[in-house]
PDB file of N, CA and C in Angstrom:
ATOM      1  N   MET H  11      13.594 -16.316  49.849  1.00 92.00           N
ATOM      2  CA  MET H  11      13.788 -16.269  48.365  1.00 92.00           C
ATOM      3  C   MET H  11      12.476 -15.901  47.661  1.00 92.00           C
ATOM      4  N   LEU H  12      11.449 -16.396  48.092  1.00 92.00           N
ATOM      5  CA  LEU H  12      10.121 -16.109  47.464  1.00 92.00           C
ATOM      6  C   LEU H  12       9.743 -14.683  47.784  1.00 92.00           C
ATOM      7  N   GLN H  13      10.132 -14.266  48.962  1.00 95.00           N
ATOM      8  CA  GLN H  13       9.877 -12.782  49.319  1.00 95.00           C
ATOM      9  C   GLN H  13      10.606 -11.870  48.451  1.00 95.00           C
ATOM     10  N   ALA H  14      11.841 -12.186  48.105  1.00 94.00           N
ATOM     11  CA  ALA H  14      12.660 -11.313  47.220  1.00 94.00           C
ATOM     12  C   ALA H  14      12.070 -11.280  45.836  1.00 94.00           C
ATOM     13  N   VAL H  15      11.609 -12.406  45.246  1.00 94.00           N
ATOM     14  CA  VAL H  15      11.002 -12.387  44.002  1.00 94.00           C
ATOM     15  C   VAL H  15       9.749 -11.495  43.911  1.00 94.00           C
ATOM     16  N   ARG H  16       8.925 -11.679  44.975  1.00 95.00           N
ATOM     17  CA  ARG H  16       7.737 -10.859  45.027  1.00 95.00           C
ATOM     18  C   ARG H  16       8.049  -9.409  45.134  1.00 95.00           C
ATOM     19  N   ALA H  17       9.011  -9.068  45.944  1.00 96.00           N
ATOM     20  CA  ALA H  17       9.455  -7.692  46.039  1.00 96.00           C
ATOM     21  C   ALA H  17       9.955  -7.123  44.706  1.00 96.00           C
ATOM     22  N   GLU H  18      10.634  -7.963  44.043  1.00 96.00           N
ATOM     23  CA  GLU H  18      11.212  -7.455  42.743  1.00 96.00           C
ATOM     24  C   GLU H  18      10.044  -7.284  41.689  1.00 96.00           C
ATOM     25  N   ARG H  19       9.146  -8.145  41.730  1.00 95.00           N
ATOM     26  CA  ARG H  19       7.959  -8.012  40.745  1.00 95.00           C
ATOM     27  C   ARG H  19       7.168  -6.783  41.172  1.00 95.00           C
ATOM     28  N   LYS H  20       6.985  -6.486  42.431  1.00 95.00           N
ATOM     29  CA  LYS H  20       6.232  -5.268  42.809  1.00 95.00           C
ATOM     30  C   LYS H  20       7.016  -4.047  42.398  1.00 95.00           C
ATOM     31  N   ARG H  21       8.312  -4.041  42.525  1.00 96.00           N
ATOM     32  CA  ARG H  21       9.164  -2.880  42.135  1.00 96.00           C
ATOM     33  C   ARG H  21       9.009  -2.655  40.580  1.00 96.00           C
ATOM     34  N   LEU H  22       9.064  -3.770  39.865  1.00 96.00           N
ATOM     35  CA  LEU H  22       8.987  -3.696  38.358  1.00 96.00           C
ATOM     36  C   LEU H  22       7.506  -3.249  37.969  1.00 96.00           C
ATOM     37  N   SER H  23       6.551  -3.683  38.709  1.00 96.00           N
ATOM     38  CA  SER H  23       5.134  -3.270  38.404  1.00 96.00           C
ATOM     39  C   SER H  23       5.020  -1.731  38.631  1.00 96.00           C
ATOM     40  N   ASP H  24       5.581  -1.282  39.702  1.00 96.00           N
ATOM     41  CA  ASP H  24       5.467   0.170  40.026  1.00 96.00           C
ATOM     42  C   ASP H  24       6.224   0.968  39.011  1.00 96.00           C
ATOM     43  N   ARG H  25       7.387   0.446  38.597  1.00 96.00           N
ATOM     44  CA  ARG H  25       8.236   1.168  37.604  1.00 96.00           C
ATOM     45  C   ARG H  25       7.467   1.188  36.222  1.00 96.00           C
ATOM     46  N   ASP H  26       6.790   0.058  35.872  1.00 96.00           N
ATOM     47  CA  ASP H  26       6.042   0.045  34.637  1.00 96.00           C
ATOM     48  C   ASP H  26       4.858   0.995  34.642  1.00 96.00           C
ATOM     49  N   ALA H  27       4.212   1.248  35.804  1.00 96.00           N
ATOM     50  CA  ALA H  27       3.185   2.195  35.923  1.00 96.00           C
ATOM     51  C   ALA H  27       3.681   3.547  35.677  1.00 96.00           C
ATOM     52  N   VAL H  28       4.862   3.898  36.284  1.00 96.00           N
ATOM     53  CA  VAL H  28       5.468   5.182  36.083  1.00 96.00           C
ATOM     54  C   VAL H  28       5.822   5.429  34.598  1.00 96.00           C
ATOM     55  N   LEU H  29       6.402   4.424  33.959  1.00 96.00           N
ATOM     56  CA  LEU H  29       6.793   4.582  32.567  1.00 96.00           C
ATOM     57  C   LEU H  29       5.529   4.730  31.668  1.00 96.00           C
ATOM     58  N   LYS H  30       4.514   4.082  31.865  1.00 96.00           N
ATOM     59  CA  LYS H  30       3.307   4.189  31.128  1.00 96.00           C
ATOM     60  C   LYS H  30       2.752   5.617  31.282  1.00 96.00           C
ATOM     61  N   GLU H  31       2.757   6.148  32.463  1.00 96.00           N
ATOM     62  CA  GLU H  31       2.305   7.492  32.772  1.00 96.00           C
ATOM     63  C   GLU H  31       3.140   8.538  31.965  1.00 96.00           C
ATOM     64  N   ARG H  32       4.457   8.351  31.967  1.00 96.00           N
ATOM     65  CA  ARG H  32       5.361   9.289  31.178  1.00 96.00           C
ATOM     66  C   ARG H  32       5.134   9.065  29.686  1.00 96.00           C
ATOM     67  N   GLU H  33       4.900   7.886  29.215  1.00 95.00           N
ATOM     68  CA  GLU H  33       4.604   7.643  27.848  1.00 95.00           C
ATOM     69  C   GLU H  33       3.368   8.522  27.407  1.00 95.00           C
ATOM     70  N   ASP H  34       2.305   8.360  28.242  1.00 95.00           N
ATOM     71  CA  ASP H  34       1.114   9.120  27.865  1.00 95.00           C
ATOM     72  C   ASP H  34       1.269  10.572  27.935  1.00 95.00           C
ATOM     73  N   THR H  35       2.078  11.069  28.803  1.00 94.00           N
ATOM     74  CA  THR H  35       2.420  12.510  28.866  1.00 94.00           C
ATOM     75  C   THR H  35       3.188  12.935  27.576  1.00 94.00           C
ATOM     76  N   LEU H  36       4.164  12.187  27.206  1.00 92.00           N
ATOM     77  CA  LEU H  36       4.941  12.493  26.023  1.00 92.00           C
ATOM     78  C   LEU H  36       4.053  12.532  24.776  1.00 92.00           C
ATOM     79  N   LEU H  37       3.244  11.536  24.677  1.00 90.00           N
ATOM     80  CA  LEU H  37       2.368  11.385  23.526  1.00 90.00           C
ATOM     81  C   LEU H  37       1.419  12.581  23.364  1.00 90.00           C
ATOM     82  N   THR H  38       0.911  13.046  24.583  1.00 89.00           N
ATOM     83  CA  THR H  38       0.114  14.252  24.668  1.00 89.00           C
ATOM     84  C   THR H  38       0.844  15.491  24.161  1.00 89.00           C
ATOM     85  N   TRP H  39       2.106  15.575  24.649  1.00 87.00           N
ATOM     86  CA  TRP H  39       2.909  16.777  24.273  1.00 87.00           C
ATOM     87  C   TRP H  39       3.222  16.774  22.798  1.00 87.00           C
ATOM     88  N   LEU H  40       3.454  15.630  22.245  1.00 83.00           N
ATOM     89  CA  LEU H  40       3.749  15.494  20.831  1.00 83.00           C
ATOM     90  C   LEU H  40       2.562  15.878  19.945  1.00 83.00           C
ATOM     91  N   LYS H  41       1.405  15.492  20.365  1.00 82.00           N
ATOM     92  CA  LYS H  41       0.195  15.810  19.688  1.00 82.00           C
ATOM     93  C   LYS H  41      -0.039  17.452  19.682  1.00 82.00           C
ATOM     94  N   GLU H  42       0.265  18.026  20.864  1.00 79.00           N
ATOM     95  CA  GLU H  42       0.023  19.420  20.973  1.00 79.00           C
ATOM     96  C   GLU H  42       1.009  20.265  20.134  1.00 79.00           C
ATOM     97  N   GLU H  43       2.287  19.868  20.218  1.00 78.00           N
ATOM     98  CA  GLU H  43       3.363  20.636  19.623  1.00 78.00           C
ATOM     99  C   GLU H  43       3.705  20.382  18.184  1.00 78.00           C
ATOM    100  N   ALA H  44       3.502  19.231  17.741  1.00 67.00           N
ATOM    101  CA  ALA H  44       3.868  18.857  16.321  1.00 67.00           C
ATOM    102  C   ALA H  44       2.732  18.184  15.653  1.00 67.00           C
ATOM    103  N   PRO H  45       1.902  18.967  14.998  1.00 62.00           N
ATOM    104  CA  PRO H  45       0.875  18.314  14.204  1.00 62.00           C
ATOM    105  C   PRO H  45       1.435  17.491  13.079  1.00 62.00           C
ATOM    106  N   GLU H  46       0.695  16.641  12.537  1.00 62.00           N
ATOM    107  CA  GLU H  46       1.204  15.755  11.521  1.00 62.00           C
ATOM    108  C   GLU H  46       1.503  16.623  10.211  1.00 62.00           C
ATOM    109  N   GLN H  47       2.572  16.301   9.605  1.00 60.00           N
ATOM    110  CA  GLN H  47       3.007  16.941   8.384  1.00 60.00           C
ATOM    111  C   GLN H  47       2.093  16.591   7.315  1.00 60.00           C
ATOM    112  N   THR H  48       1.693  17.624   6.516  1.00 60.00           N
ATOM    113  CA  THR H  48       0.828  17.350   5.348  1.00 60.00           C
ATOM    114  C   THR H  48       1.718  16.663   4.268  1.00 60.00           C
ATOM    115  N   SER H  49       1.123  15.909   3.404  1.00 58.00           N
ATOM    116  CA  SER H  49       1.890  15.213   2.383  1.00 58.00           C
ATOM    117  C   SER H  49       2.391  16.260   1.374  1.00 58.00           C
ATOM    118  N   LEU H  50       3.640  15.976   1.028  1.00 59.00           N
ATOM    119  CA  LEU H  50       4.353  16.927   0.086  1.00 59.00           C
ATOM    120  C   LEU H  50       4.413  16.244  -1.293  1.00 59.00           C
ATOM    121  N   PRO H  51       4.481  17.077  -2.351  1.00 59.00           N
ATOM    122  CA  PRO H  51       4.610  16.460  -3.688  1.00 59.00           C
ATOM    123  C   PRO H  51       5.978  15.727  -3.807  1.00 59.00           C
ATOM    124  N   LEU H  52       6.949  16.070  -3.013  1.00 57.00           N
ATOM    125  CA  LEU H  52       8.237  15.423  -3.096  1.00 57.00           C
ATOM    126  C   LEU H  52       8.173  13.955  -2.459  1.00 57.00           C
ATOM    127  N   ASN H  53       7.052  13.634  -1.809  1.00 51.00           N
ATOM    128  CA  ASN H  53       6.834  12.224  -1.351  1.00 51.00           C
ATOM    129  C   ASN H  53       6.462  11.223  -2.458  1.00 51.00           C
ATOM    130  N   GLY H  54       6.292  11.694  -3.618  1.00 54.00           N
ATOM    131  CA  GLY H  54       6.035  10.755  -4.733  1.00 54.00           C
ATOM    132  C   GLY H  54       4.572  10.811  -5.243  1.00 54.00           C
ATOM    133  N   GLU H  55       3.794  11.690  -4.635  1.00 50.00           N
ATOM    134  CA  GLU H  55       2.343  11.700  -5.032  1.00 50.00           C
ATOM    135  C   GLU H  55       2.157  12.232  -6.415  1.00 50.00           C
ATOM    136  N   ASP H  56       2.795  13.330  -6.655  1.00 51.00           N
ATOM    137  CA  ASP H  56       2.694  13.961  -8.032  1.00 51.00           C
ATOM    138  C   ASP H  56       3.858  13.663  -8.909  1.00 51.00           C
ATOM    139  N   LYS H  57       4.107  12.415  -9.033  1.00 59.00           N
ATOM    140  CA  LYS H  57       5.294  12.002  -9.858  1.00 59.00           C
ATOM    141  C   LYS H  57       5.111  12.370 -11.243  1.00 59.00           C
ATOM    142  N   ARG H  58       6.189  12.956 -11.792  1.00 66.00           N
ATOM    143  CA  ARG H  58       6.129  13.274 -13.260  1.00 66.00           C
ATOM    144  C   ARG H  58       6.203  12.092 -14.150  1.00 66.00           C
ATOM    145  N   GLN H  59       5.349  12.100 -15.155  1.00 65.00           N
ATOM    146  CA  GLN H  59       5.361  10.968 -16.078  1.00 65.00           C
ATOM    147  C   GLN H  59       6.305  11.302 -17.284  1.00 65.00           C
ATOM    148  N   PRO H  60       7.056  10.353 -17.688  1.00 66.00           N
ATOM    149  CA  PRO H  60       7.862  10.640 -18.956  1.00 66.00           C
ATOM    150  C   PRO H  60       7.076  11.007 -20.123  1.00 66.00           C
ATOM    151  N   ALA H  61       7.637  11.944 -20.987  1.00 74.00           N
ATOM    152  CA  ALA H  61       6.792  12.471 -22.012  1.00 74.00           C
ATOM    153  C   ALA H  61       6.782  11.548 -23.212  1.00 74.00           C
ATOM    154  N   THR H  62       7.819  10.661 -23.349  1.00 82.00           N
ATOM    155  CA  THR H  62       7.800   9.840 -24.591  1.00 82.00           C
ATOM    156  C   THR H  62       7.377   8.335 -24.292  1.00 82.00           C
ATOM    157  N   ALA H  63       7.043   7.813 -25.309  1.00 85.00           N
ATOM    158  CA  ALA H  63       6.595   6.309 -25.171  1.00 85.00           C
ATOM    159  C   ALA H  63       7.740   5.432 -24.685  1.00 85.00           C
ATOM    160  N   LEU H  64       9.001   5.779 -25.181  1.00 86.00           N
ATOM    161  CA  LEU H  64      10.098   5.084 -24.774  1.00 86.00           C
ATOM    162  C   LEU H  64      10.377   5.204 -23.273  1.00 86.00           C
ATOM    163  N   GLY H  65      10.264   6.502 -22.837  1.00 87.00           N
ATOM    164  CA  GLY H  65      10.442   6.849 -21.392  1.00 87.00           C
ATOM    165  C   GLY H  65       9.437   6.082 -20.539  1.00 87.00           C
ATOM    166  N   ARG H  66       8.279   6.066 -20.980  1.00 86.00           N
ATOM    167  CA  ARG H  66       7.217   5.369 -20.095  1.00 86.00           C
ATOM    168  C   ARG H  66       7.580   3.818 -20.111  1.00 86.00           C
ATOM    169  N   PHE H  67       7.955   3.311 -21.288  1.00 87.00           N
ATOM    170  CA  PHE H  67       8.282   1.950 -21.330  1.00 87.00           C
ATOM    171  C   PHE H  67       9.428   1.569 -20.443  1.00 87.00           C
ATOM    172  N   LEU H  68      10.509   2.422 -20.453  1.00 88.00           N
ATOM    173  CA  LEU H  68      11.713   2.151 -19.577  1.00 88.00           C
ATOM    174  C   LEU H  68      11.342   2.288 -18.093  1.00 88.00           C
ATOM    175  N   GLU H  69      10.459   3.239 -17.826  1.00 88.00           N
ATOM    176  CA  GLU H  69      10.100   3.391 -16.393  1.00 88.00           C
ATOM    177  C   GLU H  69       9.401   2.175 -15.926  1.00 88.00           C
ATOM    178  N   ARG H  70       8.533   1.598 -16.745  1.00 87.00           N
ATOM    179  CA  ARG H  70       7.876   0.320 -16.368  1.00 87.00           C
ATOM    180  C   ARG H  70       8.847  -0.806 -16.262  1.00 87.00           C
ATOM    181  N   ALA H  71       9.684  -0.963 -17.290  1.00 87.00           N
ATOM    182  CA  ALA H  71      10.598  -2.063 -17.354  1.00 87.00           C
ATOM    183  C   ALA H  71      11.619  -2.101 -16.192  1.00 87.00           C
ATOM    184  N   LEU H  72      12.109  -0.835 -15.791  1.00 86.00           N
ATOM    185  CA  LEU H  72      13.123  -0.755 -14.771  1.00 86.00           C
ATOM    186  C   LEU H  72      12.508  -0.669 -13.362  1.00 86.00           C
ATOM    187  N   SER H  73      11.189  -0.487 -13.242  1.00 86.00           N
ATOM    188  CA  SER H  73      10.532  -0.396 -11.953  1.00 86.00           C
ATOM    189  C   SER H  73      10.577  -1.723 -11.175  1.00 86.00           C
ATOM    190  N   THR H  74      10.860  -2.816 -11.778  1.00 84.00           N
ATOM    191  CA  THR H  74      10.894  -4.105 -11.074  1.00 84.00           C
ATOM    192  C   THR H  74      12.134  -4.192 -10.251  1.00 84.00           C
ATOM    193  N   GLY H  75      13.138  -3.372 -10.572  1.00 86.00           N
ATOM    194  CA  GLY H  75      14.441  -3.409  -9.719  1.00 86.00           C
ATOM    195  C   GLY H  75      15.368  -4.481 -10.284  1.00 86.00           C
ATOM    196  N   VAL H  76      14.991  -5.224 -11.287  1.00 85.00           N
ATOM    197  CA  VAL H  76      15.887  -6.293 -11.837  1.00 85.00           C
ATOM    198  C   VAL H  76      16.864  -5.628 -12.890  1.00 85.00           C
ATOM    199  N   LYS H  77      18.116  -5.911 -12.743  1.00 88.00           N
ATOM    200  CA  LYS H  77      19.110  -5.276 -13.709  1.00 88.00           C
ATOM    201  C   LYS H  77      18.915  -5.986 -15.039  1.00 88.00           C
ATOM    202  N   GLN H  78      18.908  -5.124 -16.074  1.00 88.00           N
ATOM    203  CA  GLN H  78      18.708  -5.694 -17.451  1.00 88.00           C
ATOM    204  C   GLN H  78      19.728  -4.959 -18.310  1.00 88.00           C
ATOM    205  N   THR H  79      20.209  -5.706 -19.366  1.00 89.00           N
ATOM    206  CA  THR H  79      21.050  -5.103 -20.289  1.00 89.00           C
ATOM    207  C   THR H  79      20.354  -4.402 -21.295  1.00 89.00           C
ATOM    208  N   THR H  80      21.013  -3.599 -22.167  1.00 87.00           N
ATOM    209  CA  THR H  80      20.323  -2.827 -23.185  1.00 87.00           C
ATOM    210  C   THR H  80      19.731  -3.779 -24.177  1.00 87.00           C
ATOM    211  N   ASP H  81      20.377  -4.893 -24.394  1.00 89.00           N
ATOM    212  CA  ASP H  81      19.858  -5.953 -25.374  1.00 89.00           C
ATOM    213  C   ASP H  81      18.582  -6.535 -24.829  1.00 89.00           C
ATOM    214  N   GLU H  82      18.516  -6.809 -23.536  1.00 90.00           N
ATOM    215  CA  GLU H  82      17.296  -7.430 -22.966  1.00 90.00           C
ATOM    216  C   GLU H  82      16.146  -6.345 -23.029  1.00 90.00           C
ATOM    217  N   LEU H  83      16.449  -5.135 -22.733  1.00 89.00           N
ATOM    218  CA  LEU H  83      15.450  -4.057 -22.790  1.00 89.00           C
ATOM    219  C   LEU H  83      14.975  -3.907 -24.222  1.00 89.00           C
ATOM    220  N   SER H  84      15.929  -3.978 -25.225  1.00 90.00           N
ATOM    221  CA  SER H  84      15.610  -3.858 -26.621  1.00 90.00           C
ATOM    222  C   SER H  84      14.518  -4.998 -27.061  1.00 90.00           C
ATOM    223  N   VAL H  85      14.773  -6.208 -26.579  1.00 89.00           N
ATOM    224  CA  VAL H  85      13.832  -7.286 -26.844  1.00 89.00           C
ATOM    225  C   VAL H  85      12.515  -7.048 -26.291  1.00 89.00           C
ATOM    226  N   LEU H  86      12.439  -6.507 -25.055  1.00 88.00           N
ATOM    227  CA  LEU H  86      11.182  -6.137 -24.417  1.00 88.00           C
ATOM    228  C   LEU H  86      10.546  -5.025 -25.180  1.00 88.00           C
ATOM    229  N   ALA H  87      11.300  -4.056 -25.658  1.00 88.00           N
ATOM    230  CA  ALA H  87      10.763  -2.890 -26.392  1.00 88.00           C
ATOM    231  C   ALA H  87      10.161  -3.275 -27.632  1.00 88.00           C
ATOM    232  N   GLN H  88      10.710  -4.249 -28.326  1.00 88.00           N
ATOM    233  CA  GLN H  88      10.145  -4.762 -29.563  1.00 88.00           C
ATOM    234  C   GLN H  88       8.765  -5.444 -29.379  1.00 88.00           C
ATOM    235  N   ALA H  89       8.514  -5.923 -28.268  1.00 87.00           N
ATOM    236  CA  ALA H  89       7.249  -6.520 -27.889  1.00 87.00           C
ATOM    237  C   ALA H  89       6.225  -5.535 -27.490  1.00 87.00           C
ATOM    238  N   ASP H  90       6.662  -4.315 -27.206  1.00 86.00           N
ATOM    239  CA  ASP H  90       5.707  -3.251 -26.902  1.00 86.00           C
ATOM    240  C   ASP H  90       5.299  -2.477 -28.126  1.00 86.00           C
ATOM    241  N   PRO H  91       4.040  -2.517 -28.490  1.00 86.00           N
ATOM    242  CA  PRO H  91       3.725  -1.918 -29.867  1.00 86.00           C
ATOM    243  C   PRO H  91       3.851  -0.410 -29.847  1.00 86.00           C
ATOM    244  N   GLU H  92       3.662   0.258 -28.783  1.00 85.00           N
ATOM    245  CA  GLU H  92       3.849   1.740 -28.671  1.00 85.00           C
ATOM    246  C   GLU H  92       5.308   2.127 -29.020  1.00 85.00           C
ATOM    247  N   VAL H  93       6.217   1.296 -28.534  1.00 85.00           N
ATOM    248  CA  VAL H  93       7.639   1.650 -28.763  1.00 85.00           C
ATOM    249  C   VAL H  93       8.176   1.057 -30.119  1.00 85.00           C
ATOM    250  N   SER H  94       7.776  -0.173 -30.486  1.00 82.00           N
ATOM    251  CA  SER H  94       8.337  -0.776 -31.636  1.00 82.00           C
ATOM    252  C   SER H  94       7.933   0.031 -32.933  1.00 82.00           C
ATOM    253  N   GLU H  95       6.751   0.601 -32.908  1.00 84.00           N
ATOM    254  CA  GLU H  95       6.346   1.310 -34.218  1.00 84.00           C
ATOM    255  C   GLU H  95       7.061   2.647 -34.340  1.00 84.00           C
ATOM    256  N   LYS H  96       7.590   3.217 -33.250  1.00 85.00           N
ATOM    257  CA  LYS H  96       8.254   4.533 -33.436  1.00 85.00           C
ATOM    258  C   LYS H  96       9.760   4.428 -33.572  1.00 85.00           C
ATOM    259  N   TYR H  97      10.336   3.313 -33.095  1.00 82.00           N
ATOM    260  CA  TYR H  97      11.875   3.207 -33.180  1.00 82.00           C
ATOM    261  C   TYR H  97      12.261   1.922 -33.919  1.00 82.00           C
ATOM    262  N   ALA H  98      12.987   2.207 -35.022  1.00 82.00           N
ATOM    263  CA  ALA H  98      13.514   1.035 -35.828  1.00 82.00           C
ATOM    264  C   ALA H  98      14.538   0.341 -35.086  1.00 82.00           C
ATOM    265  N   LYS H  99      15.422   1.038 -34.362  1.00 82.00           N
ATOM    266  CA  LYS H  99      16.463   0.360 -33.599  1.00 82.00           C
ATOM    267  C   LYS H  99      16.334   0.805 -32.190  1.00 82.00           C
ATOM    268  N   PRO H 100      15.499   0.067 -31.387  1.00 85.00           N
ATOM    269  CA  PRO H 100      15.197   0.423 -30.007  1.00 85.00           C
ATOM    270  C   PRO H 100      16.373   0.377 -29.126  1.00 85.00           C
ATOM    271  N   ALA H 101      17.378  -0.441 -29.376  1.00 87.00           N
ATOM    272  CA  ALA H 101      18.564  -0.575 -28.577  1.00 87.00           C
ATOM    273  C   ALA H 101      19.272   0.766 -28.540  1.00 87.00           C
ATOM    274  N   LYS H 102      19.361   1.361 -29.675  1.00 88.00           N
ATOM    275  CA  LYS H 102      20.115   2.685 -29.786  1.00 88.00           C
ATOM    276  C   LYS H 102      19.338   3.699 -29.003  1.00 88.00           C
ATOM    277  N   ALA H 103      18.023   3.743 -29.207  1.00 88.00           N
ATOM    278  CA  ALA H 103      17.240   4.722 -28.557  1.00 88.00           C
ATOM    279  C   ALA H 103      17.213   4.566 -27.052  1.00 88.00           C
ATOM    280  N   ILE H 104      17.229   3.298 -26.561  1.00 88.00           N
ATOM    281  CA  ILE H 104      17.188   3.001 -25.174  1.00 88.00           C
ATOM    282  C   ILE H 104      18.556   3.450 -24.607  1.00 88.00           C
ATOM    283  N   ASN H 105      19.617   3.205 -25.307  1.00 88.00           N
ATOM    284  CA  ASN H 105      20.932   3.606 -24.753  1.00 88.00           C
ATOM    285  C   ASN H 105      20.991   5.148 -24.641  1.00 88.00           C
ATOM    286  N   PHE H 106      20.527   5.922 -25.591  1.00 86.00           N
ATOM    287  CA  PHE H 106      20.581   7.372 -25.545  1.00 86.00           C
ATOM    288  C   PHE H 106      19.648   7.856 -24.416  1.00 86.00           C
ATOM    289  N   THR H 107      18.495   7.255 -24.270  1.00 87.00           N
ATOM    290  CA  THR H 107      17.537   7.686 -23.252  1.00 87.00           C
ATOM    291  C   THR H 107      18.207   7.439 -21.845  1.00 87.00           C
ATOM    292  N   LEU H 108      18.739   6.276 -21.602  1.00 86.00           N
ATOM    293  CA  LEU H 108      19.357   5.941 -20.344  1.00 86.00           C
ATOM    294  C   LEU H 108      20.569   6.831 -20.020  1.00 86.00           C
ATOM    295  N   GLN H 109      21.360   7.120 -21.030  1.00 87.00           N
ATOM    296  CA  GLN H 109      22.559   8.050 -20.841  1.00 87.00           C
ATOM    297  C   GLN H 109      22.000   9.470 -20.453  1.00 87.00           C
ATOM    298  N   GLY H 110      20.943   9.815 -21.159  1.00 85.00           N
ATOM    299  CA  GLY H 110      20.326  11.180 -20.713  1.00 85.00           C
ATOM    300  C   GLY H 110      19.808  11.205 -19.325  1.00 85.00           C
ATOM    301  N   TRP H 111      19.210  10.127 -18.912  1.00 83.00           N
ATOM    302  CA  TRP H 111      18.688  10.026 -17.473  1.00 83.00           C
ATOM    303  C   TRP H 111      19.793  10.008 -16.506  1.00 83.00           C
ATOM    304  N   LYS H 112      20.974   9.590 -16.889  1.00 81.00           N
ATOM    305  CA  LYS H 112      22.101   9.483 -16.021  1.00 81.00           C
ATOM    306  C   LYS H 112      22.600  10.831 -15.644  1.00 81.00           C
ATOM    307  N   ARG H 113      22.475  11.732 -16.592  1.00 73.00           N
ATOM    308  CA  ARG H 113      23.003  13.132 -16.352  1.00 73.00           C
ATOM    309  C   ARG H 113      22.074  13.962 -15.682  1.00 73.00           C
TER     310      ARG H 113
END
């Protein structure tokens, strides 16, 4: 029984050595044939910034991933001085902006 276990361990050790050699060969081939892709602007590096104060506010508010109603966003917008001084009714402006983004 002990002999069988030792033989199996030896076989697995030999197989592991072969697999490590194959892995090294494949990694070498990958380095030679496929250089790393350069970063593309589509990866989010040169992300466009919204042009309006409301757009910037909405992007910040929605970036958390938490769902919020228009009324909740309106309350947050009233606390933002850049948005509150430009829009008398932020809820209406938020609704129009979000509808525009949807299309």
